[in-house]
Amino acid sequence: MADAVISGNDVFSHACVGASDLEASCKFYDAALGALGVKNLGPFGDSCVLYGKEKPAFLVLKPGNGEAPSGNGVTIGFAAASPAEVDAFHAAGLAAGGTDEGASGPRGHLPGAYAGYLRDPAGNKICAYAFV
């Protein structure tokens, strides 16, 4: 099974968030995820943009039903290599139009956890975590 796209350690094949303004959301994700080494891999059709390190794993798209996106209660967490990467993710996301949902810093609920939380321009909640 060496040719499998999804490894035995993967839980998800991908995650998606909706975007009312695809251009504003991509500006935000290019900055915030770029700080984690995640690249904008380009458009998929005219209403979706793919992100990943080596393969598409995160999609930003206009909702198919035409309604405003809603992610209330949903958070997508991205892996960071270090607390410095978490700090860069948080700062870049704020500078690119995101809002603070929890400043970067240690998290007491998990030993060694260091995280920062943001909301994207459409209101989706994301975070980056490093464990030290």
Short mmCIF file of C-alpha atoms in Angstrom, two decimals:
data_model
loop_
_atom_site.label_atom_id
_atom_site.label_comp_id
_atom_site.label_asym_id
_atom_site.label_seq_id
_atom_site.Cartn_x
_atom_site.Cartn_y
_atom_site.Cartn_z
CA MET A 1 0.00 0.00 0.00
CA ALA A 2 3.00 2.29 -0.50
CA ASP A 3 1.18 4.16 -3.28
CA ALA A 4 -1.78 5.16 -1.08
CA VAL A 5 -2.49 8.89 -0.96
CA ILE A 6 -3.73 8.70 2.64
CA SER A 7 -1.33 7.11 5.10
CA GLY A 8 -2.40 4.85 7.94
CA ASN A 9 -1.71 7.70 10.37
CA ASP A 10 -4.06 10.20 8.71
CA VAL A 11 -7.47 10.74 10.25
CA PHE A 12 -8.89 13.10 7.61
CA SER A 13 -8.43 13.32 3.87
CA HIS A 14 -9.12 17.08 3.94
CA ALA A 15 -11.01 19.89 5.67
CA CYS A 16 -13.06 22.71 4.13
CA VAL A 17 -14.18 26.16 5.25
CA GLY A 18 -16.65 28.43 3.54
CA ALA A 19 -15.78 31.93 2.35
CA SER A 20 -18.16 34.75 1.49
CA ASP A 21 -15.28 36.70 -0.08
CA LEU A 22 -12.86 34.15 -1.54
CA GLU A 23 -10.20 36.78 -2.30
CA ALA A 24 -10.17 38.16 1.28
CA SER A 25 -10.14 34.66 2.78
CA CYS A 26 -7.26 33.55 0.53
CA LYS A 27 -5.24 36.64 1.48
CA PHE A 28 -5.75 35.63 5.13
CA TYR A 29 -4.92 31.94 4.60
CA ASP A 30 -1.91 32.68 2.36
CA ALA A 31 -0.44 34.69 5.26
CA ALA A 32 -1.48 32.62 8.29
CA LEU A 33 -0.87 29.18 6.79
CA GLY A 34 2.23 30.36 4.93
CA ALA A 35 3.80 30.93 8.36
CA LEU A 36 3.31 27.17 8.97
CA GLY A 37 4.79 26.11 5.62
CA VAL A 38 1.36 25.42 4.10
CA LYS A 39 1.13 26.64 0.50
CA ASN A 40 -1.66 27.96 -1.68
CA LEU A 41 -1.76 25.21 -4.33
CA GLY A 42 -4.09 27.18 -6.58
CA PRO A 43 -7.71 27.20 -7.61
CA PHE A 44 -9.93 24.18 -8.05
CA GLY A 45 -12.58 25.46 -10.41
CA ASP A 46 -13.78 29.01 -9.92
CA SER A 47 -15.08 28.74 -6.37
CA CYS A 48 -12.40 26.83 -4.43
CA VAL A 49 -8.72 27.26 -3.53
CA LEU A 50 -6.55 24.35 -2.39
CA TYR A 51 -3.93 24.50 0.40
CA GLY A 52 -1.38 21.94 1.54
CA LYS A 53 2.27 21.10 2.04
CA GLU A 54 2.63 18.35 -0.56
CA LYS A 55 -0.99 17.63 -1.50
CA PRO A 56 -4.33 19.40 -1.08
CA ALA A 57 -5.54 19.00 2.49
CA PHE A 58 -7.39 22.24 3.26
CA LEU A 59 -9.96 23.86 0.96
CA VAL A 60 -11.38 27.37 1.07
CA LEU A 61 -14.56 27.61 -0.97
CA LYS A 62 -17.73 29.48 -1.68
CA PRO A 63 -20.62 27.48 -0.15
CA GLY A 64 -22.35 25.41 -2.80
CA ASN A 65 -25.81 26.46 -1.65
CA GLY A 66 -24.98 30.17 -2.05
CA GLU A 67 -25.67 30.94 1.61
CA ALA A 68 -23.27 32.67 3.97
CA PRO A 69 -20.80 30.24 5.54
CA SER A 70 -21.37 29.23 9.14
CA GLY A 71 -18.81 27.42 11.24
CA ASN A 72 -20.15 28.21 14.70
CA GLY A 73 -18.70 25.67 17.10
CA VAL A 74 -16.15 24.32 14.60
CA THR A 75 -12.39 24.84 14.96
CA ILE A 76 -9.73 23.52 12.60
CA GLY A 77 -6.29 23.08 14.19
CA PHE A 78 -3.04 23.24 12.24
CA ALA A 79 0.22 21.67 13.39
CA ALA A 80 3.11 24.02 14.09
CA ALA A 81 6.74 22.96 14.52
CA SER A 82 7.46 25.41 17.34
CA PRO A 83 6.00 28.18 19.49
CA ALA A 84 7.72 30.67 17.16
CA GLU A 85 5.73 29.22 14.24
CA VAL A 86 2.51 29.60 16.25
CA ASP A 87 3.42 33.24 16.96
CA ALA A 88 4.14 33.85 13.25
CA PHE A 89 0.83 32.20 12.25
CA HIS A 90 -1.12 34.36 14.70
CA ALA A 91 0.63 37.63 13.75
CA ALA A 92 0.36 36.96 10.01
CA GLY A 93 -3.33 36.10 10.30
CA LEU A 94 -4.10 39.28 12.23
CA ALA A 95 -2.15 41.39 9.72
CA ALA A 96 -4.08 39.78 6.83
CA GLY A 97 -7.57 40.58 8.13
CA GLY A 98 -8.19 37.90 10.75
CA THR A 99 -9.38 38.57 14.28
CA ASP A 100 -7.93 37.35 17.55
CA GLU A 101 -9.76 34.46 19.14
CA GLY A 102 -7.03 33.62 21.67
CA ALA A 103 -3.53 35.06 21.72
CA SER A 104 -0.51 32.81 21.25
CA GLY A 105 0.75 31.26 24.44
CA PRO A 106 0.87 28.15 26.64
CA ARG A 107 -2.35 26.23 27.12
CA GLY A 108 -2.79 24.76 30.60
CA HIS A 109 -5.32 22.11 29.53
CA LEU A 110 -2.67 20.08 27.65
CA PRO A 111 0.86 19.55 28.96
CA GLY A 112 3.41 21.27 26.71
CA ALA A 113 0.76 22.85 24.46
CA TYR A 114 1.37 26.27 22.91
CA ALA A 115 -1.37 27.65 20.66
CA GLY A 116 -2.91 30.69 19.01
CA TYR A 117 -6.49 31.09 17.75
CA LEU A 118 -7.90 33.24 14.93
CA ARG A 119 -11.11 33.86 13.04
CA ASP A 120 -10.80 34.27 9.29
CA PRO A 121 -12.64 37.02 7.36
CA ALA A 122 -15.71 34.75 7.02
CA GLY A 123 -15.80 34.01 10.76
CA ASN A 124 -14.31 30.49 10.65
CA LYS A 125 -12.23 29.61 13.72
CA ILE A 126 -8.75 28.14 13.25
CA CYS A 127 -5.74 27.59 15.47
CA ALA A 128 -2.14 26.44 15.39
CA TYR A 129 -0.65 24.17 18.06
CA ALA A 130 2.93 23.22 18.90
CA PHE A 131 3.86 20.80 21.67
CA VAL A 132 7.08 21.40 23.56
#
